[in-house]
PDB file of C-alpha atoms and ligand atoms in Angstrom:
ATOM      1  CA  MET S   7     -69.721 152.568 134.759  1.00 60.00           C
ATOM      2  CA  GLY S   8     -66.749 151.045 134.381  1.00 74.00           C
ATOM      3  CA  LYS S   9     -63.945 151.979 132.475  1.00 86.00           C
ATOM      4  CA  TYR S  10     -65.221 150.300 128.930  1.00 95.00           C
ATOM      5  CA  GLY S  11     -68.833 150.434 127.205  1.00 97.00           C
ATOM      6  CA  TRP S  12     -69.882 148.127 125.164  1.00 98.00           C
ATOM      7  CA  LEU S  13     -68.658 147.510 121.241  1.00 98.00           C
ATOM      8  CA  ASP S  14     -69.732 146.494 118.345  1.00 98.00           C
ATOM      9  CA  SER S  15     -67.323 143.942 115.924  1.00 98.00           C
ATOM     10  CA  HIS S  16     -69.510 144.015 112.363  1.00 98.00           C
ATOM     11  CA  ALA S  17     -71.938 146.771 111.866  1.00 98.00           C
ATOM     12  CA  HIS S  18     -72.552 148.196 108.006  1.00 98.00           C
ATOM     13  CA  LEU S  19     -72.652 151.699 108.644  1.00 98.00           C
ATOM     14  CA  SER S  20     -72.042 152.962 105.319  1.00 98.00           C
ATOM     15  CA  ASP S  21     -75.590 150.888 104.205  1.00 97.00           C
ATOM     16  CA  ASP S  22     -77.781 153.080 103.298  1.00 97.00           C
ATOM     17  CA  THR S  23     -80.300 151.960 106.385  1.00 95.00           C
ATOM     18  CA  LEU S  24     -77.629 153.486 108.883  1.00 97.00           C
ATOM     19  CA  PHE S  25     -75.946 156.408 107.105  1.00 98.00           C
ATOM     20  CA  ASP S  26     -79.583 158.112 105.760  1.00 97.00           C
ATOM     21  CA  ARG S  27     -79.736 158.657 109.525  1.00 97.00           C
ATOM     22  CA  ILE S  28     -76.307 158.949 109.899  1.00 98.00           C
ATOM     23  CA  ASP S  29     -75.942 161.490 113.200  1.00 98.00           C
ATOM     24  CA  GLU S  30     -78.691 159.889 115.406  1.00 98.00           C
ATOM     25  CA  VAL S  31     -77.276 156.869 114.820  1.00 98.00           C
ATOM     26  CA  LEU S  32     -74.403 157.728 115.882  1.00 98.00           C
ATOM     27  CA  THR S  33     -75.729 159.706 118.942  1.00 98.00           C
ATOM     28  CA  ASN S  34     -77.529 156.880 120.166  1.00 98.00           C
ATOM     29  CA  CYS S  35     -74.326 155.022 120.602  1.00 98.00           C
ATOM     30  CA  ASP S  36     -73.811 157.755 122.829  1.00 97.00           C
ATOM     31  CA  ILE S  37     -76.219 156.661 125.325  1.00 97.00           C
ATOM     32  CA  ASN S  38     -75.983 153.379 125.569  1.00 97.00           C
ATOM     33  CA  HIS S  39     -72.514 153.015 126.503  1.00 97.00           C
ATOM     34  CA  VAL S  40     -70.621 151.826 122.978  1.00 98.00           C
ATOM     35  CA  ASP S  41     -67.538 153.084 122.434  1.00 97.00           C
ATOM     36  CA  ARG S  42     -66.501 150.932 119.620  1.00 98.00           C
ATOM     37  CA  ILE S  43     -67.254 150.440 115.745  1.00 98.00           C
ATOM     38  CA  LEU S  44     -66.561 148.712 113.481  1.00 98.00           C
ATOM     39  CA  THR S  45     -67.243 149.038 109.817  1.00 98.00           C
ATOM     40  CA  ILE S  46     -68.012 146.354 107.205  1.00 98.00           C
ATOM     41  CA  CYS S  47     -67.423 148.317 103.542  1.00 98.00           C
ATOM     42  CA  LEU S  48     -68.287 146.064 100.674  1.00 98.00           C
ATOM     43  CA  THR S  49     -67.394 148.092  97.806  1.00 98.00           C
ATOM     44  CA  PHE S  50     -65.230 151.156  97.163  1.00 98.00           C
ATOM     45  CA  GLU S  51     -67.925 153.935  97.350  1.00 98.00           C
ATOM     46  CA  GLU S  52     -69.206 151.841 100.971  1.00 98.00           C
ATOM     47  CA  LEU S  53     -65.164 152.407 102.279  1.00 98.00           C
ATOM     48  CA  GLY S  54     -66.185 156.264 100.570  1.00 98.00           C
ATOM     49  CA  LYS S  55     -68.045 156.298 103.468  1.00 98.00           C
ATOM     50  CA  ALA S  56     -66.710 155.000 106.049  1.00 98.00           C
ATOM     51  CA  PHE S  57     -63.603 157.183 105.800  1.00 98.00           C
ATOM     52  CA  MET S  58     -65.482 160.532 106.700  1.00 98.00           C
ATOM     53  CA  LEU S  59     -67.697 158.894 108.934  1.00 98.00           C
ATOM     54  CA  GLN S  60     -64.473 157.860 110.914  1.00 98.00           C
ATOM     55  CA  GLU S  61     -63.105 161.603 110.494  1.00 98.00           C
ATOM     56  CA  LYS S  62     -66.104 162.887 112.148  1.00 96.00           C
ATOM     57  CA  ASP S  63     -66.392 159.884 114.806  1.00 97.00           C
ATOM     58  CA  ALA S  64     -63.908 158.266 116.316  1.00 96.00           C
ATOM     59  CA  ARG S  65     -64.867 155.782 117.652  1.00 97.00           C
ATOM     60  CA  ILE S  66     -65.303 153.815 114.632  1.00 98.00           C
ATOM     61  CA  ASP S  67     -62.825 151.218 112.364  1.00 98.00           C
ATOM     62  CA  ILE S  68     -62.458 150.277 109.181  1.00 98.00           C
ATOM     63  CA  ALA S  69     -62.993 146.862 106.815  1.00 98.00           C
ATOM     64  CA  MET S  70     -62.972 146.230 103.245  1.00 98.00           C
ATOM     65  CA  GLY S  71     -63.672 142.784 101.941  1.00 98.00           C
ATOM     66  CA  LEU S  72     -65.550 141.113  98.723  1.00 98.00           C
ATOM     67  CA  PHE S  73     -68.524 139.410  99.723  1.00 97.00           C
ATOM     68  CA  PRO S  74     -69.096 135.994  98.384  1.00 96.00           C
ATOM     69  CA  THR S  75     -72.108 136.329  96.656  1.00 94.00           C
ATOM     70  CA  ASP S  76     -71.783 139.114  95.218  1.00 96.00           C
ATOM     71  CA  THR S  77     -70.296 137.936  92.326  1.00 95.00           C
ATOM     72  CA  HIS S  78     -69.640 141.423  90.256  1.00 96.00           C
ATOM     73  CA  LEU S  79     -67.449 141.973  91.804  1.00 97.00           C
ATOM     74  CA  HIS S  80     -65.389 139.507  92.435  1.00 97.00           C
ATOM     75  CA  THR S  81     -63.063 141.712  89.043  1.00 98.00           C
ATOM     76  CA  GLU S  82     -59.218 141.964  88.400  1.00 98.00           C
ATOM     77  CA  GLU S  83     -59.489 145.703  89.369  1.00 98.00           C
ATOM     78  CA  ASN S  84     -61.374 144.991  92.668  1.00 98.00           C
ATOM     79  CA  PHE S  85     -59.002 142.622  93.672  1.00 98.00           C
ATOM     80  CA  LYS S  86     -56.138 144.912  92.939  1.00 98.00           C
ATOM     81  CA  LYS S  87     -57.787 148.038  94.631  1.00 98.00           C
ATOM     82  CA  LEU S  88     -58.003 145.414  97.662  1.00 98.00           C
ATOM     83  CA  GLU S  89     -54.498 144.501  97.571  1.00 98.00           C
ATOM     84  CA  GLU S  90     -53.760 148.401  97.407  1.00 98.00           C
ATOM     85  CA  VAL S  91     -56.264 149.767 100.126  1.00 98.00           C
ATOM     86  CA  ALA S  92     -55.126 146.434 102.648  1.00 98.00           C
ATOM     87  CA  LYS S  93     -51.871 148.350 103.401  1.00 98.00           C
ATOM     88  CA  ASP S  94     -54.043 151.295 104.363  1.00 98.00           C
ATOM     89  CA  PRO S  95     -53.577 152.207 108.245  1.00 97.00           C
ATOM     90  CA  ARG S  96     -57.292 153.006 108.892  1.00 98.00           C
ATOM     91  CA  ILE S  97     -58.231 149.165 107.283  1.00 98.00           C
ATOM     92  CA  VAL S  98     -57.576 147.476 110.307  1.00 98.00           C
ATOM     93  CA  ALA S  99     -59.195 143.694 108.746  1.00 98.00           C
ATOM     94  CA  ILE S 100     -60.376 142.196 105.700  1.00 98.00           C
ATOM     95  CA  GLY S 101     -63.478 140.716 105.192  1.00 97.00           C
ATOM     96  CA  GLU S 102     -65.894 140.344 105.533  1.00 98.00           C
ATOM     97  CA  MET S 103     -65.223 137.404 102.965  1.00 98.00           C
ATOM     98  CA  GLY S 104     -66.135 134.015 103.426  1.00 98.00           C
ATOM     99  CA  LEU S 105     -68.062 131.184 101.817  1.00 98.00           C
ATOM    100  CA  ASP S 106     -72.315 131.598 101.492  1.00 97.00           C
ATOM    101  CA  TYR S 107     -73.902 128.227 100.447  1.00 97.00           C
ATOM    102  CA  TYR S 108     -77.028 128.725 101.749  1.00 93.00           C
ATOM    103  CA  TRP S 109     -77.920 131.359  98.348  1.00 83.00           C
ATOM    104  CA  GLU S 110     -75.306 129.496  96.291  1.00 88.00           C
ATOM    105  CA  LYS S 111     -76.008 125.685  95.604  1.00 89.00           C
ATOM    106  CA  ASP S 112     -73.996 124.966  91.794  1.00 94.00           C
ATOM    107  CA  PRO S 113     -70.522 123.499  92.527  1.00 95.00           C
ATOM    108  CA  ILE S 114     -69.424 125.060  89.461  1.00 95.00           C
ATOM    109  CA  LYS S 115     -70.369 128.512  91.649  1.00 95.00           C
ATOM    110  CA  LYS S 116     -68.824 127.414  94.942  1.00 97.00           C
ATOM    111  CA  GLU S 117     -65.647 126.750  93.491  1.00 97.00           C
ATOM    112  CA  ALA S 118     -65.384 130.083  92.730  1.00 97.00           C
ATOM    113  CA  GLN S 119     -66.413 131.347  95.765  1.00 98.00           C
ATOM    114  CA  LYS S 120     -63.582 129.121  97.182  1.00 98.00           C
ATOM    115  CA  GLU S 121     -60.712 130.893  95.387  1.00 98.00           C
ATOM    116  CA  VAL S 122     -62.040 134.113  95.739  1.00 98.00           C
ATOM    117  CA  PHE S 123     -62.213 133.607  99.782  1.00 98.00           C
ATOM    118  CA  LYS S 124     -58.508 131.672  99.493  1.00 98.00           C
ATOM    119  CA  ARG S 125     -57.623 135.871  97.347  1.00 98.00           C
ATOM    120  CA  GLN S 126     -58.914 137.282 100.489  1.00 98.00           C
ATOM    121  CA  ILE S 127     -57.275 135.860 102.838  1.00 98.00           C
ATOM    122  CA  GLU S 128     -54.031 135.858 100.472  1.00 98.00           C
ATOM    123  CA  ILE S 129     -53.330 140.195 100.861  1.00 98.00           C
ATOM    124  CA  ALA S 130     -55.187 139.726 104.307  1.00 98.00           C
ATOM    125  CA  LYS S 131     -52.016 137.623 104.922  1.00 98.00           C
ATOM    126  CA  LYS S 132     -49.522 139.947 103.151  1.00 98.00           C
ATOM    127  CA  VAL S 133     -50.209 142.800 105.078  1.00 98.00           C
ATOM    128  CA  ASN S 134     -50.366 140.775 107.992  1.00 98.00           C
ATOM    129  CA  LYS S 135     -54.466 142.065 108.943  1.00 98.00           C
ATOM    130  CA  PRO S 136     -57.447 139.129 110.581  1.00 98.00           C
ATOM    131  CA  VAL S 137     -60.077 137.921 108.377  1.00 98.00           C
ATOM    132  CA  LEU S 138     -63.421 138.834 109.455  1.00 98.00           C
ATOM    133  CA  VAL S 139     -65.556 135.625 107.999  1.00 98.00           C
ATOM    134  CA  HIS S 140     -69.009 134.934 107.126  1.00 98.00           C
ATOM    135  CA  SER S 141     -69.947 131.409 106.879  1.00 97.00           C
ATOM    136  CA  ARG S 142     -73.018 129.996 106.178  1.00 96.00           C
ATOM    137  CA  ASP S 143     -74.762 126.674 105.293  1.00 96.00           C
ATOM    138  CA  ALA S 144     -70.318 126.353 104.677  1.00 97.00           C
ATOM    139  CA  ALA S 145     -68.891 124.811 107.904  1.00 98.00           C
ATOM    140  CA  LYS S 146     -66.660 121.783 106.085  1.00 98.00           C
ATOM    141  CA  ASP S 147     -65.915 123.961 103.367  1.00 98.00           C
ATOM    142  CA  THR S 148     -65.040 125.965 105.341  1.00 98.00           C
ATOM    143  CA  TYR S 149     -62.936 124.834 108.159  1.00 98.00           C
ATOM    144  CA  ASP S 150     -60.757 123.316 105.231  1.00 98.00           C
ATOM    145  CA  LEU S 151     -59.738 126.756 103.969  1.00 98.00           C
ATOM    146  CA  LEU S 152     -59.172 128.291 106.970  1.00 98.00           C
ATOM    147  CA  LYS S 153     -56.952 125.404 107.936  1.00 98.00           C
ATOM    148  CA  GLU S 154     -55.077 125.678 104.728  1.00 98.00           C
ATOM    149  CA  MET S 155     -54.413 128.720 104.621  1.00 98.00           C
ATOM    150  CA  ASN S 156     -52.646 129.414 108.233  1.00 98.00           C
ATOM    151  CA  HIS S 157     -54.487 132.447 109.101  1.00 98.00           C
ATOM    152  CA  TYR S 158     -56.386 134.334 112.042  1.00 98.00           C
ATOM    153  CA  GLY S 159     -59.297 136.682 112.389  1.00 98.00           C
ATOM    154  CA  VAL S 160     -62.790 137.037 113.358  1.00 98.00           C
ATOM    155  CA  MET S 161     -65.841 133.971 112.561  1.00 98.00           C
ATOM    156  CA  HIS S 162     -68.322 136.128 112.666  1.00 97.00           C
ATOM    157  CA  CYS S 163     -72.155 136.189 113.291  1.00 96.00           C
ATOM    158  CA  TYR S 164     -71.196 132.419 114.508  1.00 96.00           C
ATOM    159  CA  SER S 165     -74.333 130.779 113.655  1.00 94.00           C
ATOM    160  CA  TYR S 166     -72.302 126.894 114.571  1.00 97.00           C
ATOM    161  CA  SER S 167     -72.130 124.340 116.963  1.00 97.00           C
ATOM    162  CA  VAL S 168     -69.585 123.750 120.558  1.00 98.00           C
ATOM    163  CA  GLU S 169     -67.412 121.373 119.155  1.00 98.00           C
ATOM    164  CA  TYR S 170     -67.847 124.197 115.792  1.00 98.00           C
ATOM    165  CA  ALA S 171     -66.210 126.531 117.546  1.00 98.00           C
ATOM    166  CA  ARG S 172     -63.863 124.691 119.735  1.00 98.00           C
ATOM    167  CA  GLU S 173     -62.104 123.667 116.788  1.00 98.00           C
ATOM    168  CA  ILE S 174     -61.684 126.752 115.135  1.00 98.00           C
ATOM    169  CA  ILE S 175     -60.612 129.227 117.714  1.00 98.00           C
ATOM    170  CA  LYS S 176     -57.913 125.378 117.591  1.00 98.00           C
ATOM    171  CA  LEU S 177     -57.410 127.021 114.381  1.00 98.00           C
ATOM    172  CA  GLY S 178     -57.308 130.874 115.602  1.00 98.00           C
ATOM    173  CA  TYR S 179     -60.595 132.727 115.333  1.00 98.00           C
ATOM    174  CA  THR S 180     -62.272 134.087 117.313  1.00 98.00           C
ATOM    175  CA  ILE S 181     -65.890 133.665 117.820  1.00 98.00           C
ATOM    176  CA  SER S 182     -68.354 137.228 117.369  1.00 98.00           C
ATOM    177  CA  LEU S 183     -72.185 136.509 117.821  1.00 98.00           C
ATOM    178  CA  ALA S 184     -74.947 138.257 117.152  1.00 96.00           C
ATOM    179  CA  GLY S 185     -78.645 138.917 117.506  1.00 95.00           C
ATOM    180  CA  PRO S 186     -79.816 135.880 117.501  1.00 93.00           C
ATOM    181  CA  VAL S 187     -78.181 134.980 120.702  1.00 94.00           C
ATOM    182  CA  THR S 188     -81.089 136.931 121.474  1.00 93.00           C
ATOM    183  CA  PHE S 189     -83.884 134.688 119.907  1.00 93.00           C
ATOM    184  CA  LYS S 190     -85.735 132.671 121.878  1.00 90.00           C
ATOM    185  CA  ASN S 191     -85.844 129.096 119.759  1.00 90.00           C
ATOM    186  CA  ALA S 192     -82.022 130.118 119.183  1.00 91.00           C
ATOM    187  CA  LYS S 193     -80.365 127.023 121.054  1.00 93.00           C
ATOM    188  CA  GLU S 194     -76.935 126.596 119.858  1.00 94.00           C
ATOM    189  CA  PRO S 195     -76.210 130.429 120.308  1.00 95.00           C
ATOM    190  CA  LYS S 196     -76.558 130.169 123.338  1.00 96.00           C
ATOM    191  CA  ALA S 197     -74.764 126.938 124.072  1.00 97.00           C
ATOM    192  CA  VAL S 198     -71.405 128.367 121.494  1.00 98.00           C
ATOM    193  CA  ALA S 199     -71.754 132.237 123.645  1.00 98.00           C
ATOM    194  CA  LYS S 200     -71.727 130.038 126.934  1.00 98.00           C
ATOM    195  CA  ASP S 201     -69.246 127.417 125.977  1.00 98.00           C
ATOM    196  CA  VAL S 202     -65.958 130.214 124.482  1.00 98.00           C
ATOM    197  CA  PRO S 203     -63.745 130.862 126.224  1.00 98.00           C
ATOM    198  CA  LEU S 204     -63.707 134.843 126.859  1.00 98.00           C
ATOM    199  CA  ASP S 205     -60.806 135.555 124.861  1.00 98.00           C
ATOM    200  CA  LYS S 206     -61.961 134.778 122.814  1.00 98.00           C
ATOM    201  CA  LEU S 207     -65.062 135.743 122.375  1.00 98.00           C
ATOM    202  CA  LEU S 208     -66.836 139.229 120.369  1.00 98.00           C
ATOM    203  CA  ILE S 209     -69.717 140.590 119.728  1.00 98.00           C
ATOM    204  CA  GLU S 210     -71.510 142.634 116.915  1.00 98.00           C
ATOM    205  CA  THR S 211     -74.418 143.902 115.696  1.00 97.00           C
ATOM    206  CA  ASP S 212     -74.328 143.228 111.913  1.00 96.00           C
ATOM    207  CA  SER S 213     -77.042 146.050 111.722  1.00 96.00           C
ATOM    208  CA  PRO S 214     -78.997 146.720 109.792  1.00 95.00           C
ATOM    209  CA  TYR S 215     -79.621 142.615 109.855  1.00 89.00           C
ATOM    210  CA  LEU S 216     -80.597 140.245 112.005  1.00 85.00           C
ATOM    211  CA  THR S 217     -82.095 142.957 115.394  1.00 90.00           C
ATOM    212  CA  PRO S 218     -81.374 141.734 118.098  1.00 90.00           C
ATOM    213  CA  GLU S 219     -84.501 140.928 121.068  1.00 90.00           C
ATOM    214  CA  PRO S 220     -86.598 143.240 122.541  1.00 91.00           C
ATOM    215  CA  HIS S 221     -85.956 145.384 118.890  1.00 90.00           C
ATOM    216  CA  ARG S 222     -86.833 142.191 117.306  1.00 90.00           C
ATOM    217  CA  GLY S 223     -88.976 143.147 113.709  1.00 87.00           C
ATOM    218  CA  GLU S 224     -87.279 146.465 113.347  1.00 88.00           C
ATOM    219  CA  LYS S 225     -84.198 147.967 111.593  1.00 91.00           C
ATOM    220  CA  ASN S 226     -80.877 147.137 113.834  1.00 96.00           C
ATOM    221  CA  GLU S 227     -78.343 150.082 114.537  1.00 96.00           C
ATOM    222  CA  PRO S 228     -74.838 149.063 116.480  1.00 98.00           C
ATOM    223  CA  ALA S 229     -76.711 150.653 119.932  1.00 97.00           C
ATOM    224  CA  TYR S 230     -77.947 147.294 120.365  1.00 97.00           C
ATOM    225  CA  VAL S 231     -75.115 145.506 120.443  1.00 97.00           C
ATOM    226  CA  LYS S 232     -75.619 146.221 124.333  1.00 97.00           C
ATOM    227  CA  HIS S 233     -78.595 144.019 124.341  1.00 96.00           C
ATOM    228  CA  VAL S 234     -76.881 141.114 122.973  1.00 97.00           C
ATOM    229  CA  GLY S 235     -73.774 142.042 125.681  1.00 98.00           C
ATOM    230  CA  GLU S 236     -76.699 142.137 128.171  1.00 97.00           C
ATOM    231  CA  TYR S 237     -77.955 138.133 127.192  1.00 96.00           C
ATOM    232  CA  ILE S 238     -74.553 137.335 127.344  1.00 97.00           C
ATOM    233  CA  CYS S 239     -74.016 138.495 131.001  1.00 98.00           C
ATOM    234  CA  GLU S 240     -76.797 136.449 131.607  1.00 97.00           C
ATOM    235  CA  LEU S 241     -75.795 133.538 129.897  1.00 97.00           C
ATOM    236  CA  ARG S 242     -72.776 133.257 131.793  1.00 97.00           C
ATOM    237  CA  ASP S 243     -73.492 134.616 134.725  1.00 97.00           C
ATOM    238  CA  MET S 244     -71.301 137.385 134.807  1.00 97.00           C
ATOM    239  CA  ASN S 245     -71.006 141.113 135.053  1.00 96.00           C
ATOM    240  CA  GLN S 246     -71.735 143.408 132.788  1.00 96.00           C
ATOM    241  CA  GLU S 247     -67.637 145.474 133.296  1.00 97.00           C
ATOM    242  CA  GLU S 248     -66.169 142.105 132.610  1.00 97.00           C
ATOM    243  CA  LEU S 249     -67.727 141.267 129.787  1.00 98.00           C
ATOM    244  CA  GLN S 250     -67.203 144.932 128.315  1.00 98.00           C
ATOM    245  CA  GLN S 251     -63.037 144.726 129.437  1.00 98.00           C
ATOM    246  CA  ALA S 252     -63.010 141.024 127.960  1.00 98.00           C
ATOM    247  CA  ILE S 253     -64.261 141.521 125.018  1.00 98.00           C
ATOM    248  CA  HIS S 254     -61.910 145.375 124.374  1.00 98.00           C
ATOM    249  CA  GLU S 255     -58.526 143.083 125.344  1.00 98.00           C
ATOM    250  CA  ASN S 256     -60.084 140.646 122.548  1.00 98.00           C
ATOM    251  CA  TYR S 257     -61.186 143.606 119.825  1.00 98.00           C
ATOM    252  CA  ASN S 258     -57.685 145.911 120.245  1.00 98.00           C
ATOM    253  CA  GLN S 259     -55.848 143.120 120.238  1.00 98.00           C
ATOM    254  CA  LEU S 260     -56.929 141.701 117.013  1.00 98.00           C
ATOM    255  CA  PHE S 261     -57.706 145.242 115.611  1.00 98.00           C
ATOM    256  CA  LEU S 262     -55.682 147.849 117.425  1.00 94.00           C
ATOM    257  CA  LYS S 263     -52.671 146.133 117.769  1.00 84.00           C
TER     258      LYS S 263
HETATM  259 ZN1  LIG A 309     -72.293 141.446 107.760  1.00 84.07          ZN
END
């Protein structure tokens, strides 16, 4: 064993699926050498649960943001609350936030998503914390908006092309790969995994969603991030310790500086 284990840069520990069996979930992290987990909160209720978890387990870091399709949460009151909690030192990133056109085809509502996205980047800029970007079927608008807003952060569960990754890295973003990189037919994430510079790479589970092979079909959990990591080691033909060290350095520089 090297100095570092694995880390999961994006999990939803406050989600009932994981929260209801959290002791087992965290024990599985021990067993599988997962020594850092960034948990993403999408409501203030989830945030309260995450603060509780962090008290019990120092491996847990916290991010908070408003998800693009949770339109009922895009209230003035919530933006105000987010602006307040963004200052809290326990929160290391703002998000996830972004654009999701897979579920949204209405151009007016797409515009509304962009506004919500921009407002949250503004909040992140004020406190100088990175943003966690969710982007689905919205490559061009995401790129244009990130360029315009001129900030930095992570593109989580990256699903676009190698060329796009290169451009988004130039804007100041790190690429985080999730379970799909292990899927047999997922050619693009595999190509991206090989192409991304080592200092711009993170790994994640997005649990309880997107379970990697060989557990596909089951509920996902942070311990399974090792399968994502091991798969990327094979693709890049590098040893585990080297990848573990790189993702920890990238993570520390972004979130724990
Ligand atoms: Zn997520």
